[in-house]
Amino acid sequence: MSSGSKSHYFYKRMQQLKQKNAETKGVRTATSFDEEFKRMEDMTRHMEKAYTRIPDKLDQYLQPDPTKRMSKMVLKNKDTAVTEDMIAKENLCKMGQAMIDAGYTFGEETTLGCYYLKAGTSQQEITKSWLAFQYEANRMYLKPMELLVEDLKHIKKNLNKIQQDRLYLDSTKTRKEKSRQDIKNYDPSVVQHLQKKAESLQENLEIKAGNVQSQMEQFFYELEDDQILMLQNFIATVC
């Protein structure tokens, strides 16, 4: 960034801060844009807060910690053991299969074996439905919501930039209006007085310049030839 660009940036930023400070203290007259910007900022902030919360809560619901919620369902016998590692979400189908295997181990004709078979089959069906729902929810809700949140962040960033430009614009309009009022309220007699004073100063300077020129001409007229030669040599040496 060039020095000119830096100077313009800092000047513009200073005007924005002055304008914001004036608005905060209530000394600036509100413009027609203020209410609309306030409405857009509030709407964007509320939308971002709401839509950010939805994916987080949905993700927590779809991806709980199964080792804590299902730890009481660990089943063990001499031939089959369902460990906590198998209860992890990606292995829920294996848990159902382990129940089915336990059912066959105890025997289909036994009450315990029959319940294990039904529970294992149900667990597999529930797991498949859960994973399918999770996939569809991620595709249909989570991803679009995440994109929407990113868009809202982009909108919020642009709103902030527009707000800064609005502050600078209002500051410029305020300074322009103040200058216009100063000119309007300026006394014409003061302008005439300053104009006459400037003309008088100009006349005095012209008179002084004429006097200096006359003195210089008289000085050179009175010089002898050898003095003029010495002066010329001195000037040539200096220059």
mmCIF file with all atom_site columns, C-alpha atoms in Angstrom, residues 225-235:
data_model
loop_
_atom_site.group_PDB
_atom_site.id
_atom_site.type_symbol
_atom_site.label_atom_id
_atom_site.label_alt_id
_atom_site.label_comp_id
_atom_site.label_asym_id
_atom_site.label_entity_id
_atom_site.label_seq_id
_atom_site.pdbx_PDB_ins_code
_atom_site.Cartn_x
_atom_site.Cartn_y
_atom_site.Cartn_z
_atom_site.occupancy
_atom_site.B_iso_or_equiv
_atom_site.pdbx_formal_charge
_atom_site.auth_seq_id
_atom_site.auth_comp_id
_atom_site.auth_asym_id
_atom_site.auth_atom_id
_atom_site.pdbx_PDB_model_num
ATOM 1  C CA . ASP A 1 225 ? 35.069 47.936 -13.292 1.00 0.00 ? 225 ASP A CA 1
ATOM 2  C CA . ASP A 1 226 ? 37.489 45.896 -11.156 1.00 0.00 ? 226 ASP A CA 1
ATOM 3  C CA . GLN A 1 227 ? 34.829 45.529 -8.432  1.00 0.00 ? 227 GLN A CA 1
ATOM 4  C CA . ILE A 1 228 ? 32.297 44.259 -10.976 1.00 0.00 ? 228 ILE A CA 1
ATOM 5  C CA . LEU A 1 229 ? 34.881 41.762 -12.252 1.00 0.00 ? 229 LEU A CA 1
ATOM 6  C CA . MET A 1 230 ? 35.585 40.531 -8.704  1.00 0.00 ? 230 MET A CA 1
ATOM 7  C CA . LEU A 1 231 ? 31.845 40.191 -8.047  1.00 0.00 ? 231 LEU A CA 1
ATOM 8  C CA . GLN A 1 232 ? 31.366 38.220 -11.269 1.00 0.00 ? 232 GLN A CA 1
ATOM 9  C CA . ASN A 1 233 ? 34.237 35.873 -10.341 1.00 0.00 ? 233 ASN A CA 1
ATOM 10 C CA . PHE A 1 234 ? 32.791 35.415 -6.864  1.00 0.00 ? 234 PHE A CA 1
ATOM 11 C CA . ILE A 1 235 ? 29.348 34.606 -8.249  1.00 0.00 ? 235 ILE A CA 1
#
